Amino acid sequence: MRAISLAFLLSLASTLSAVSLVAKPEAHARAGSNHPNPLNVVTASDGELEIVNKVISPDGFARSTTLAGGVFPGPLIKAQKGDNFSINVVNKLYDPAMDLTTTIHWHGIFQNRSNWADGVSFVTQCPIQPNQTFLYRFNAENQTGTYWYHSHHGLQYCDGLRGPLVIYDPDDPHAHMYDVDDETTVITLADWWHQVSGKLIAPFTPNATLINGLGRYAGGPMSPLSVFNVDHGTRYRFRIVGASCDTWFNFTIDGHKMTIIEADGIETVPVEVDSLPVLAGQRYSVVVTADRPVGNYWIRALPHHGNQTFDHGRNSAVLRYAGAPMQEPMTKQSPFVAPFDESHLHPLKNPGVPGVPELGKADVTINLVAGFNKGFTVNGFSFKSPPAPVLLQMLSGARHPTELLPGGSVYELPRNKVIEINMPATDLNPGGAVGGPHGIHLHGHAFHVIRTSTNSTPNFVNPVRRDTVSMGSQAQKSNITFRFVTDNAGPWLLHCHIDFHLHNGFAVVMAEAPDTAALQQGGVVPGGWRQLCPTAIANAVASFNTTGFNLTALNITTGRLNTTSPSSINPSTTRLNTISPDMTTRSLSSSLNASFHTISPTYNSLVRTFY
């Protein structure tokens, strides 16, 4: 292991308790369809997660991948409510066909007062270089439920870097409803390609669906499928993780109803369904009672891509009762009689929707209109990774949208205000955001979904709270609305969780209380965090100041950036106008990128704009 700084060691020593991660590349042998196929479980305390390249064949086709701990999906990270996390990530990547730098994002964890650990490349950190380590330390405070982790750098998680994370609640209010909730009841749904992500082209149709890391593809061998063993009469809490890169799945279990008790880490009032759409980034807990005749039953995850089938066990896994023969199911799928409707989900503990219970009456209302013009856009701007992380820009003196890069994609939000976001579906419009439904994910928060994609009637009484919501479609007349309170300072990414769409510009940064964020994070970022950035970046941002950018380190001369008058600010933002997209900033971004490319020949491998 490379030498690390004294500050890094001191920050590690200061952790009082830890949930940490050790996984060896060869630690887990996957079982065949005749045997259960549990996930790796990691709760040890020596604190290393190795990110490695490895050739695996989860559907019978061998390909090189990027993995956490050498397994797919990555190891299940188990924690108890209130635990401190201390996860040291070691980058051992070497395959030049895929990204060699990496980050890890802890999807759904609010990272309150630890924005630096959110793991978003060029928003909250610079990527981790090969043969470099980085220690993520954070506390999820009162959060419990089902989460996951994945790379947030380029298309890297499409190549395999994704895994589940569960925070168990010793006082779970739904505990009386189930008997079993452990590593054997976590179900990951993932799409899988036979080519590395950098070679994929639209429409990005995957070759296979992997359930807990196993599946089959058209024309391929009858490779093993995942098996979930149950005992007759026992109730199981299945934690379903939408760990896909692109696909949404309709999840069903032949002959069995499912009772939803959690959505994205928030307990819900129980709702019974027989089918469950799971978008990329979404998670659900469902209670399933093993009350059918002893036998084998198909678990199905139908991808949204056309011409899909369950023939030969594709898109499937096995639910096996104790005493059933060791064979694949013969069950048939029944018509759905209790389909899912997101508007029927309500939080078990209802904190109430913040603000005035009327559309448009929040402190700040922002309309975000997605489009497509050689790439995805939000309010006319396509997100491109800035040359320096947004958090580092804030720590170095930049505060306002006219100062923060990427220009046009940063929205400043005032502290402790109610924010209302409206996002209409535009897929049928010329230049609209095609390829939906888009799963919209906000970092740093769970939000109140006042209008869902399937119900235009606002619900200010008890709407579902979650962190990833479907944007729906124009055919459904979808126009989703959600609210949150700016009580978590820092730059937080809001984006489509179809990774190919994020990769091509479908994102904005919510710069929440920048002054507070700079003051707060400046006192907690570890020394190793700044060391992730190349010297050229560190030197440049070190010369930021409150009178504008002073990028003498890059031989760039700039004056105070133009400030747009409130009347000409983005017309889709109403009430408190908090942004001013400025083309001067866009030009500066281009200059910065050009200069960094000149200064650092390796910078091309760091800033990936993919246009």
Coordinates of C-alpha atoms in Angstrom, one line a residue:
M1 CA 0.0 0.0 0.0
R2 CA 1.3 3.4 -0.9
A3 CA 2.3 5.8 2.0
I4 CA -0.4 7.9 3.3
S5 CA -0.2 11.2 5.2
L6 CA -0.2 11.8 8.9
A7 CA -3.5 13.7 8.6
F8 CA -5.0 10.7 6.8
L9 CA -4.0 8.4 9.7
L10 CA -5.2 10.8 12.3
S11 CA -8.6 11.1 10.6
L12 CA -8.8 7.3 10.6
A13 CA -7.9 7.1 14.3
S14 CA -10.6 9.6 15.2
T15 CA -13.4 7.3 14.1
L16 CA -15.1 6.0 17.2
S17 CA -16.9 3.0 15.7
A18 CA -16.9 1.7 12.2
V19 CA -18.8 -0.4 9.7
S20 CA -16.0 -1.2 7.2
L21 CA -15.3 -3.4 4.3
V22 CA -12.9 -6.1 3.5
A23 CA -13.4 -8.2 0.4
K24 CA -11.0 -10.5 -1.4
P25 CA -11.3 -11.0 -5.1
E26 CA -11.6 -14.8 -4.7
A27 CA -13.7 -14.8 -1.5
H28 CA -17.0 -15.9 -3.0
A29 CA -17.8 -18.9 -5.2
R30 CA -21.1 -18.6 -6.9
A31 CA -23.5 -21.5 -6.6
G32 CA -25.5 -23.2 -9.3
S33 CA -29.3 -23.1 -9.7
N34 CA -29.7 -26.2 -7.4
H35 CA -28.2 -24.3 -4.5
P36 CA -28.8 -20.9 -2.8
N37 CA -26.6 -18.1 -4.1
P38 CA -26.2 -15.7 -1.2
L39 CA -24.4 -12.4 -1.5
N40 CA -21.0 -11.7 0.1
V41 CA -21.5 -10.1 3.5
V42 CA -18.9 -7.8 4.9
T43 CA -19.0 -6.2 8.3
A44 CA -15.3 -6.6 9.4
S45 CA -13.3 -3.7 10.7
D46 CA -10.0 -3.6 8.8
G47 CA -11.5 -1.1 6.4
E48 CA -10.5 -1.9 2.8
L49 CA -12.6 -2.3 -0.3
E50 CA -10.5 -3.2 -3.3
I51 CA -11.7 -2.0 -6.7
V52 CA -10.3 -4.5 -9.2
N53 CA -10.6 -5.7 -12.8
K54 CA -11.6 -9.3 -13.2
V55 CA -12.9 -11.5 -16.0
I56 CA -16.2 -13.1 -14.9
S57 CA -19.1 -14.9 -16.7
P58 CA -22.3 -14.3 -14.7
D59 CA -24.5 -15.4 -17.6
G60 CA -22.0 -17.8 -19.3
F61 CA -20.2 -15.1 -21.4
A62 CA -16.8 -14.1 -20.1
R63 CA -15.8 -10.4 -20.1
S64 CA -13.5 -8.1 -18.2
T65 CA -15.2 -6.0 -15.5
T66 CA -14.7 -3.5 -12.8
L67 CA -15.8 -4.8 -9.5
A68 CA -15.9 -4.1 -5.8
G69 CA -14.2 -6.8 -3.9
G70 CA -13.8 -8.9 -7.0
V71 CA -17.5 -10.0 -7.0
F72 CA -20.7 -9.0 -8.8
P73 CA -22.7 -7.6 -7.3
G74 CA -20.3 -6.1 -4.8
P75 CA -20.4 -7.3 -1.2
L76 CA -23.4 -6.4 0.9
I77 CA -22.4 -3.7 3.3
K78 CA -24.4 -4.3 6.6
A79 CA -24.8 -1.7 9.3
Q80 CA -26.9 -1.0 12.3
K81 CA -28.7 2.3 12.9
G82 CA -26.3 4.9 14.1
D83 CA -23.1 3.1 13.0
N84 CA -20.2 5.1 11.7
F85 CA -18.9 4.0 8.3
S86 CA -15.2 3.8 7.6
I87 CA -14.5 2.4 4.2
N88 CA -11.1 2.6 2.7
V89 CA -11.2 2.3 -1.1
V90 CA -8.1 0.9 -2.8
N91 CA -7.9 1.4 -6.5
K92 CA -6.2 -1.6 -8.2
L93 CA -7.6 -1.0 -11.7
Y94 CA -5.3 -1.7 -14.6
D95 CA -7.5 -2.6 -17.7
P96 CA -7.2 0.3 -20.1
A97 CA -10.4 -0.7 -21.9
M98 CA -12.3 0.8 -19.0
D99 CA -11.9 3.8 -16.6
L100 CA -8.8 3.5 -14.5
T101 CA -9.9 6.1 -11.9
T102 CA -12.9 5.6 -9.7
T103 CA -15.2 7.0 -6.9
I104 CA -17.8 5.4 -4.7
H105 CA -21.2 7.0 -4.2
W106 CA -23.4 5.8 -1.3
H107 CA -26.8 6.1 -2.9
G108 CA -29.5 7.4 -0.6
I109 CA -27.2 8.3 2.3
F110 CA -27.8 12.0 3.1
Q111 CA -24.2 12.7 4.0
N112 CA -25.2 15.4 6.4
R113 CA -22.1 17.4 7.2
S114 CA -20.1 15.0 5.1
N115 CA -20.7 16.2 1.6
W116 CA -17.1 15.5 0.7
A117 CA -17.8 11.8 1.1
D118 CA -20.8 11.7 -1.4
G119 CA -18.5 10.2 -4.0
V120 CA -19.5 12.1 -7.1
S121 CA -16.7 12.7 -9.6
F122 CA -16.0 16.4 -10.1
V123 CA -18.9 17.5 -7.9
T124 CA -17.7 16.4 -4.5
Q125 CA -14.3 15.0 -5.2
C126 CA -11.6 14.3 -7.7
P127 CA -11.4 10.6 -8.8
I128 CA -9.2 8.1 -7.0
Q129 CA -6.2 7.3 -9.1
P130 CA -4.8 3.8 -9.8
N131 CA -2.7 2.6 -6.8
Q132 CA -4.3 5.3 -4.7
T133 CA -6.4 4.9 -1.6
F134 CA -9.2 7.0 -0.2
L135 CA -11.0 6.7 3.1
Y136 CA -14.7 7.4 3.1
R137 CA -16.0 8.3 6.7
F138 CA -19.5 9.2 7.4
N139 CA -22.5 8.6 9.7
A140 CA -25.9 7.9 8.3
E141 CA -27.4 9.2 11.6
N142 CA -31.0 8.2 11.9
Q143 CA -31.3 6.6 8.4
T144 CA -32.3 3.0 8.1
G145 CA -33.4 0.8 5.3
T146 CA -32.2 -0.4 1.9
Y147 CA -29.5 1.5 -0.1
W148 CA -26.7 0.7 -2.5
Y149 CA -23.3 1.9 -3.6
H150 CA -21.8 2.4 -7.0
S151 CA -19.2 4.2 -8.9
H152 CA -20.2 7.8 -9.8
H153 CA -17.5 8.3 -12.5
G154 CA -18.2 8.0 -16.2
L155 CA -20.1 4.8 -17.1
Q156 CA -18.0 2.8 -14.7
Y157 CA -20.8 1.2 -12.7
C158 CA -22.2 -0.2 -16.0
D159 CA -19.0 -2.3 -16.0
G160 CA -19.9 -3.9 -12.7
L161 CA -19.0 -1.5 -9.8
R162 CA -22.3 -1.7 -7.8
G163 CA -23.5 -3.4 -4.7
P164 CA -26.2 -3.3 -1.9
L165 CA -26.0 -1.6 1.4
V166 CA -28.5 -2.2 4.2
I167 CA -28.9 -0.3 7.5
Y168 CA -30.9 -2.4 9.9
D169 CA -33.2 -0.9 12.5
P170 CA -33.3 -2.8 15.9
D171 CA -36.6 -1.0 16.5
D172 CA -38.1 -1.5 13.0
P173 CA -41.8 -0.6 13.2
H174 CA -42.6 -3.3 10.7
A175 CA -40.7 -6.1 12.5
H176 CA -44.0 -7.8 13.5
M177 CA -44.8 -8.4 9.8
Y178 CA -41.9 -10.7 8.9
D179 CA -39.7 -13.5 10.3
V180 CA -36.6 -13.3 8.1
D181 CA -34.5 -10.3 7.1
D182 CA -30.8 -11.0 6.4
E183 CA -28.3 -11.3 3.6
T184 CA -30.4 -14.2 2.0
T185 CA -33.3 -11.8 1.4
V186 CA -31.5 -9.0 -0.5
I187 CA -32.3 -9.1 -4.2
T188 CA -30.3 -7.0 -6.7
L189 CA -31.7 -6.4 -10.2
A190 CA -29.0 -5.5 -12.8
D191 CA -28.7 -5.1 -16.5
W192 CA -25.6 -6.6 -18.1
W193 CA -23.6 -6.1 -21.3
H194 CA -21.0 -8.3 -23.1
Q195 CA -19.0 -5.2 -24.2
V196 CA -17.3 -2.7 -22.0
S197 CA -19.3 0.5 -21.5
G198 CA -17.0 2.6 -23.6
K199 CA -17.9 0.6 -26.7
L200 CA -21.7 0.6 -26.2
I201 CA -23.9 2.5 -28.6
A202 CA -27.6 3.5 -28.5
P203 CA -30.1 2.0 -27.9
F204 CA -28.0 0.3 -25.2
T205 CA -30.1 -2.9 -25.0
P206 CA -28.4 -5.2 -22.4
N207 CA -27.5 -8.7 -23.2
A208 CA -28.9 -10.1 -19.9
T209 CA -30.7 -9.5 -16.7
L210 CA -28.7 -10.5 -13.6
I211 CA -30.5 -11.2 -10.3
N212 CA -28.0 -11.3 -7.5
G213 CA -25.3 -11.6 -10.2
L214 CA -26.6 -14.5 -12.2
G215 CA -28.6 -14.8 -15.4
R216 CA -28.9 -16.0 -19.0
Y217 CA -28.8 -14.4 -22.4
A218 CA -30.4 -15.2 -25.8
G219 CA -28.6 -18.0 -27.5
G220 CA -26.4 -18.6 -24.5
P221 CA -25.9 -21.6 -22.2
M222 CA -28.2 -22.7 -19.4
S223 CA -25.9 -21.1 -16.9
P224 CA -26.9 -21.1 -13.2
L225 CA -29.6 -18.8 -11.8
S226 CA -29.9 -17.4 -8.3
V227 CA -32.0 -19.4 -5.9
F228 CA -33.9 -18.0 -2.9
N229 CA -34.8 -20.7 -0.3
V230 CA -37.9 -20.4 1.8
D231 CA -39.7 -22.5 4.5
H232 CA -43.4 -23.0 4.2
G233 CA -45.4 -20.7 6.4
T234 CA -42.5 -18.2 7.0
R235 CA -42.7 -14.5 6.2
Y236 CA -39.7 -12.9 4.4
R237 CA -38.6 -9.3 4.0
F238 CA -37.1 -9.1 0.5
R239 CA -35.1 -6.0 -0.1
I240 CA -35.1 -5.2 -3.8
V241 CA -32.4 -3.0 -5.2
G242 CA -32.7 -1.4 -8.6
A243 CA -29.0 -1.7 -9.4
S244 CA -29.4 -1.2 -13.1
C245 CA -27.4 1.1 -15.4
D246 CA -30.3 1.7 -17.8
T247 CA -33.1 -0.7 -17.5
W248 CA -36.3 -0.6 -15.3
F249 CA -37.8 -4.0 -14.4
N250 CA -41.3 -5.2 -13.6
F251 CA -40.6 -7.5 -10.6
T252 CA -43.0 -10.4 -9.8
I253 CA -43.0 -13.7 -8.0
D254 CA -45.3 -16.4 -9.5
G255 CA -48.2 -17.2 -7.2
H256 CA -47.2 -14.7 -4.5
K257 CA -48.4 -11.2 -3.5
M258 CA -45.9 -8.7 -2.1
T259 CA -46.6 -6.1 0.6
I260 CA -44.5 -3.0 0.2
I261 CA -43.2 -1.6 3.6
E262 CA -40.3 0.6 2.4
A263 CA -39.4 2.8 -0.5
D264 CA -35.9 4.2 -0.8
G265 CA -35.1 3.9 2.9
I266 CA -38.4 5.3 4.1
E267 CA -41.0 3.0 5.8
T268 CA -44.4 3.1 4.2
V269 CA -47.9 2.2 5.2
P270 CA -48.2 -1.4 3.9
V271 CA -49.5 -1.8 0.4
E272 CA -50.2 -5.1 -1.3
V273 CA -49.2 -5.5 -5.0
D274 CA -48.5 -8.4 -7.4
S275 CA -46.2 -6.5 -9.7
L276 CA -43.6 -3.8 -8.9
P277 CA -41.8 -1.5 -11.4
V278 CA -38.2 -0.9 -10.2
L279 CA -36.3 1.9 -11.8
A280 CA -32.5 2.4 -11.8
G281 CA -31.6 3.6 -8.3
Q282 CA -34.9 2.7 -6.6
R283 CA -35.3 0.3 -3.7
Y284 CA -38.2 -1.4 -2.1
S285 CA -38.8 -3.8 0.9
V286 CA -41.6 -6.2 0.4
V287 CA -43.0 -8.9 2.7
V288 CA -43.7 -12.2 1.0
T289 CA -45.4 -15.1 2.8
A290 CA -44.4 -18.6 1.7
D291 CA -47.9 -19.9 1.9
R292 CA -48.2 -21.7 -1.5
P293 CA -47.8 -25.5 -2.1
V294 CA -44.3 -26.7 -1.7
G295 CA -42.5 -26.3 -5.0
N296 CA -40.4 -24.1 -7.2
Y297 CA -41.7 -20.7 -8.4
W298 CA -40.2 -18.2 -10.9
I299 CA -39.0 -14.9 -9.7
R300 CA -39.3 -12.6 -12.8
A301 CA -37.7 -9.2 -13.6
L302 CA -39.0 -8.2 -17.0
P303 CA -36.9 -5.4 -18.6
H304 CA -38.6 -2.5 -20.3
H305 CA -36.7 -3.1 -23.5
G306 CA -38.8 -4.5 -26.3
N307 CA -39.0 -8.2 -27.3
Q308 CA -38.2 -9.6 -23.9
T309 CA -39.0 -13.1 -22.8
F310 CA -38.7 -15.5 -19.9
D311 CA -37.9 -18.4 -22.2
H312 CA -35.1 -20.7 -21.0
G313 CA -35.0 -18.9 -17.6
R314 CA -34.0 -15.5 -19.0
N315 CA -34.7 -12.5 -16.8
S316 CA -35.5 -14.9 -13.9
A317 CA -34.4 -16.4 -10.6
V318 CA -35.9 -19.3 -8.5
L319 CA -38.0 -19.2 -5.3
R320 CA -37.6 -22.7 -3.8
Y321 CA -39.6 -24.1 -0.9
A322 CA -37.8 -26.5 1.5
G323 CA -38.7 -30.0 0.3
A324 CA -39.1 -29.0 -3.3
P325 CA -37.2 -30.9 -6.0
M326 CA -33.9 -29.5 -7.2
Q327 CA -35.3 -28.4 -10.6
E328 CA -36.3 -25.2 -12.3
P329 CA -39.9 -24.0 -11.9
M330 CA -42.8 -24.9 -14.2
T331 CA -45.0 -22.1 -12.9
K332 CA -46.9 -19.7 -15.2
Q333 CA -47.3 -16.0 -14.7
S334 CA -50.9 -14.9 -13.8
P335 CA -52.6 -11.7 -14.8
F336 CA -52.0 -8.8 -12.5
V337 CA -54.9 -7.9 -10.2
A338 CA -53.0 -5.6 -7.8
P339 CA -50.7 -3.5 -9.9
F340 CA -48.4 -0.9 -8.4
D341 CA -49.4 2.8 -8.2
E342 CA -46.9 5.1 -6.7
S343 CA -49.5 7.6 -5.6
H344 CA -50.9 4.9 -3.2
L345 CA -47.6 4.8 -1.2
H346 CA -47.6 6.9 2.0
P347 CA -45.0 7.3 4.7
L348 CA -45.5 5.3 7.9
K349 CA -44.2 8.3 9.9
N350 CA -45.6 11.4 8.2
P351 CA -43.6 14.6 8.9
G352 CA -45.9 16.6 6.7
V353 CA -45.1 18.4 3.5
P354 CA -43.1 21.5 4.2
G355 CA -44.4 24.9 3.1
V356 CA -47.8 26.3 2.0
P357 CA -50.0 23.4 0.7
E358 CA -50.5 24.9 -2.8
L359 CA -48.5 24.4 -6.0
G360 CA -46.0 27.2 -6.6
K361 CA -46.2 28.5 -3.0
A362 CA -42.8 27.2 -1.8
D363 CA -40.0 29.6 -0.9
V364 CA -38.3 28.7 -4.2
T365 CA -40.0 27.0 -7.1
I366 CA -37.9 25.8 -10.0
N367 CA -39.2 24.3 -13.3
L368 CA -36.6 21.9 -14.8
V369 CA -37.4 21.1 -18.4
A370 CA -35.4 18.3 -19.9
G371 CA -34.5 18.1 -23.6
F372 CA -32.2 16.5 -26.1
N373 CA -30.0 18.3 -28.6
K374 CA -26.9 16.1 -29.4
G375 CA -27.0 15.3 -25.7
F376 CA -29.5 15.7 -22.9
T377 CA -30.1 19.2 -21.5
V378 CA -31.9 20.7 -18.5
N379 CA -33.2 24.2 -19.1
G380 CA -31.1 24.4 -22.2
F381 CA -27.8 23.4 -20.7
S382 CA -26.0 20.0 -21.0
F383 CA -24.1 19.1 -17.8
K384 CA -20.4 18.6 -18.4
S385 CA -18.0 17.7 -15.6
P386 CA -16.1 20.8 -14.5
P387 CA -12.3 20.9 -14.3
A388 CA -12.4 21.1 -10.5
P389 CA -15.0 19.6 -8.1
V390 CA -17.8 22.0 -7.3
L391 CA -17.1 21.5 -3.5
L392 CA -13.5 22.4 -4.0
Q393 CA -14.6 25.5 -5.9
M394 CA -16.8 26.5 -3.0
L395 CA -14.0 25.9 -0.5
S396 CA -11.7 28.1 -2.5
G397 CA -14.1 31.2 -2.5
A398 CA -16.5 30.6 -5.4
R399 CA -20.1 30.9 -4.1
H400 CA -22.6 32.0 -6.8
P401 CA -23.7 30.5 -10.1
T402 CA -21.8 33.1 -12.0
E403 CA -18.7 31.8 -10.3
L404 CA -19.3 28.1 -10.1
L405 CA -18.7 25.7 -12.9
P406 CA -20.2 24.1 -15.0
G407 CA -21.9 27.2 -16.2
G408 CA -25.7 27.1 -16.5
S409 CA -25.9 23.8 -14.6
V410 CA -25.5 25.2 -11.0
Y411 CA -28.6 26.4 -9.1
E412 CA -27.9 28.2 -5.8
L413 CA -30.4 27.5 -3.1
P414 CA -30.8 29.5 0.1
R415 CA -30.4 27.9 3.5
N416 CA -33.5 26.5 5.4
K417 CA -36.0 27.2 2.6
V418 CA -38.7 25.0 1.1
I419 CA -37.8 24.1 -2.5
E420 CA -40.3 22.9 -5.0
I421 CA -39.2 21.2 -8.2
N422 CA -41.4 20.6 -11.2
M423 CA -40.3 18.3 -14.0
P424 CA -42.7 17.7 -16.9
A425 CA -42.2 14.8 -19.2
T426 CA -41.2 16.0 -22.6
D427 CA -40.5 12.8 -24.6
L428 CA -43.1 13.5 -27.3
N429 CA -42.0 17.1 -27.9
P430 CA -39.5 17.9 -30.7
G431 CA -36.2 18.0 -28.9
G432 CA -37.7 16.4 -25.8
A433 CA -36.0 14.1 -23.4
V434 CA -36.6 10.7 -25.0
G435 CA -35.7 7.3 -23.5
G436 CA -37.9 7.5 -20.4
P437 CA -39.2 6.9 -18.0
H438 CA -36.3 8.8 -16.4
G439 CA -35.6 8.0 -12.8
I440 CA -34.8 11.4 -11.1
H441 CA -32.4 11.1 -8.2
L442 CA -31.5 13.9 -5.8
H443 CA -28.4 13.5 -3.6
G444 CA -28.4 14.6 0.0
H445 CA -32.2 14.4 0.5
A446 CA -35.4 12.4 0.5
F447 CA -38.2 14.5 -1.0
H448 CA -42.0 14.6 -0.8
V449 CA -43.5 13.6 -4.1
I450 CA -46.5 15.9 -4.3
R451 CA -47.4 14.8 -7.8
T452 CA -46.4 11.4 -9.1
S453 CA -46.0 10.4 -12.8
T454 CA -49.4 8.7 -12.7
N455 CA -51.5 11.1 -10.7
S456 CA -51.7 14.8 -11.4
T457 CA -53.7 15.6 -8.3
P458 CA -51.4 17.2 -5.8
N459 CA -51.1 15.4 -2.4
F460 CA -50.0 17.8 0.4
V461 CA -51.2 15.5 3.1
N462 CA -49.2 12.2 3.0
P463 CA -47.2 11.8 -0.2
V464 CA -44.5 9.2 -0.6
R465 CA -41.0 10.3 0.5
R466 CA -38.1 8.9 -1.5
D467 CA -34.9 9.9 -3.3
T468 CA -35.5 8.5 -6.8
V469 CA -38.8 9.1 -8.6
S470 CA -40.1 8.3 -12.1
M471 CA -40.6 11.2 -14.4
G472 CA -43.2 9.3 -16.3
S473 CA -44.1 10.1 -19.9
Q474 CA -46.1 12.6 -21.9
A475 CA -48.6 9.9 -22.8
Q476 CA -49.4 9.7 -19.1
K477 CA -49.4 13.6 -19.0
S478 CA -46.8 13.3 -16.3
N479 CA -45.5 16.4 -14.5
I480 CA -43.9 15.4 -11.3
T481 CA -43.5 17.8 -8.4
F482 CA -41.5 17.3 -5.2
R483 CA -40.4 19.4 -2.3
F484 CA -37.5 19.3 0.2
V485 CA -36.0 21.7 2.7
T486 CA -32.4 23.0 2.3
D487 CA -31.2 21.8 5.7
N488 CA -28.1 20.0 4.3
A489 CA -25.5 22.4 2.9
G490 CA -23.3 21.4 0.0
P491 CA -23.4 20.8 -3.8
W492 CA -25.8 18.0 -4.5
L493 CA -26.3 16.4 -7.9
L494 CA -29.8 16.0 -9.3
H495 CA -29.9 13.7 -12.3
C496 CA -31.4 11.0 -14.3
H497 CA -30.3 7.7 -13.0
I498 CA -30.1 6.1 -16.4
D499 CA -26.4 6.3 -16.5
F500 CA -26.1 6.8 -20.2
H501 CA -28.3 9.9 -19.9
L502 CA -26.3 11.3 -17.0
H503 CA -23.2 10.5 -19.0
N504 CA -24.7 12.7 -21.8
G505 CA -25.7 15.7 -19.8
F506 CA -28.9 15.0 -17.9
A507 CA -27.9 16.6 -14.6
V508 CA -27.7 19.8 -12.6
V509 CA -26.1 20.7 -9.3
M510 CA -28.1 22.1 -6.4
A511 CA -25.7 24.4 -4.7
E512 CA -27.3 24.4 -1.3
A513 CA -26.2 27.2 1.0
P514 CA -22.7 27.6 -0.5
D515 CA -21.4 29.9 2.3
T516 CA -22.5 27.4 5.0
A517 CA -21.2 24.5 3.0
A518 CA -17.7 26.1 2.6
L519 CA -17.5 26.9 6.3
Q520 CA -18.8 23.5 7.4
Q521 CA -16.9 21.3 5.0
G522 CA -13.7 23.4 5.3
G523 CA -13.4 22.1 8.9
V524 CA -14.0 18.4 8.2
V525 CA -12.5 17.4 4.8
P526 CA -9.6 15.1 5.4
G527 CA -6.2 15.8 4.0
G528 CA -6.5 12.9 1.7
W529 CA -9.5 14.5 0.0
R530 CA -7.4 17.4 -1.4
Q531 CA -4.6 15.1 -2.4
L532 CA -7.0 13.3 -4.9
C533 CA -6.8 16.3 -7.3
P534 CA -3.8 16.8 -9.6
T535 CA -1.5 19.7 -8.7
A536 CA -2.8 21.8 -11.6
I537 CA -6.3 21.7 -10.2
A538 CA -5.3 22.4 -6.6
N539 CA -3.1 25.3 -7.6
A540 CA -5.8 26.9 -9.8
V541 CA -8.6 26.7 -7.3
A542 CA -6.3 27.9 -4.5
S543 CA -6.2 31.3 -6.2
F544 CA -10.0 31.7 -6.3
N545 CA -11.3 34.7 -4.4
T546 CA -14.5 36.5 -3.7
T547 CA -13.9 39.2 -6.3
G548 CA -13.9 36.6 -9.1
F549 CA -11.7 33.9 -10.5
N550 CA -8.0 34.6 -10.4
L551 CA -6.5 31.8 -12.4
T552 CA -3.0 33.1 -12.8
A553 CA -1.7 29.5 -12.2
L554 CA -3.3 28.7 -15.6
N555 CA -2.3 31.9 -17.3
I556 CA -6.0 32.9 -17.6
T557 CA -7.0 36.5 -17.1
T558 CA -10.6 37.1 -16.1
G559 CA -12.4 40.0 -14.5
R560 CA -15.5 39.9 -12.4
L561 CA -18.0 37.7 -14.2
N562 CA -21.1 39.4 -15.5
T563 CA -24.1 39.2 -13.2
T564 CA -27.4 38.7 -14.9
S565 CA -30.3 40.9 -13.7
P566 CA -33.1 39.1 -12.0
S567 CA -35.5 39.8 -14.8
S568 CA -33.3 37.9 -17.3
I569 CA -32.6 34.9 -15.1
N570 CA -33.7 31.5 -16.3
P571 CA -37.4 32.1 -17.1
S572 CA -38.4 28.7 -15.8
T573 CA -37.4 29.7 -12.2
T574 CA -40.0 31.7 -10.3
R575 CA -40.4 33.4 -6.9
L576 CA -36.9 33.5 -5.4
N577 CA -34.6 33.7 -8.3
T578 CA -31.5 32.0 -7.2
I579 CA -29.6 31.2 -10.4
S580 CA -28.0 33.1 -13.2
P581 CA -26.7 30.9 -16.0
D582 CA -24.1 32.9 -17.7
M583 CA -22.4 32.2 -21.0
T584 CA -19.3 33.9 -19.7
T585 CA -19.0 31.1 -17.2
R586 CA -19.5 28.6 -20.0
S587 CA -16.7 30.2 -21.9
L588 CA -14.5 30.1 -18.8
S589 CA -15.3 26.4 -18.4
S590 CA -13.9 25.8 -21.9
S591 CA -10.8 27.8 -21.1
L592 CA -10.3 26.0 -17.9
N593 CA -10.6 22.6 -19.6
A594 CA -8.2 23.6 -22.4
S595 CA -5.7 24.9 -19.9
F596 CA -5.8 21.8 -17.7
H597 CA -5.3 19.6 -20.8
T598 CA -2.2 21.7 -21.6
I599 CA -0.8 21.6 -18.1
S600 CA -1.5 17.9 -17.4
P601 CA -1.3 15.4 -20.3
T602 CA -3.1 12.9 -18.2
Y603 CA -6.0 15.1 -17.5
N604 CA -8.0 13.6 -20.4
S605 CA -8.3 10.5 -18.4
L606 CA -9.7 12.5 -15.4
V607 CA -12.3 14.8 -16.9
R608 CA -14.7 12.7 -19.0
T609 CA -17.2 14.8 -20.8
F610 CA -18.2 12.2 -23.4
Y611 CA -19.4 14.4 -26.2

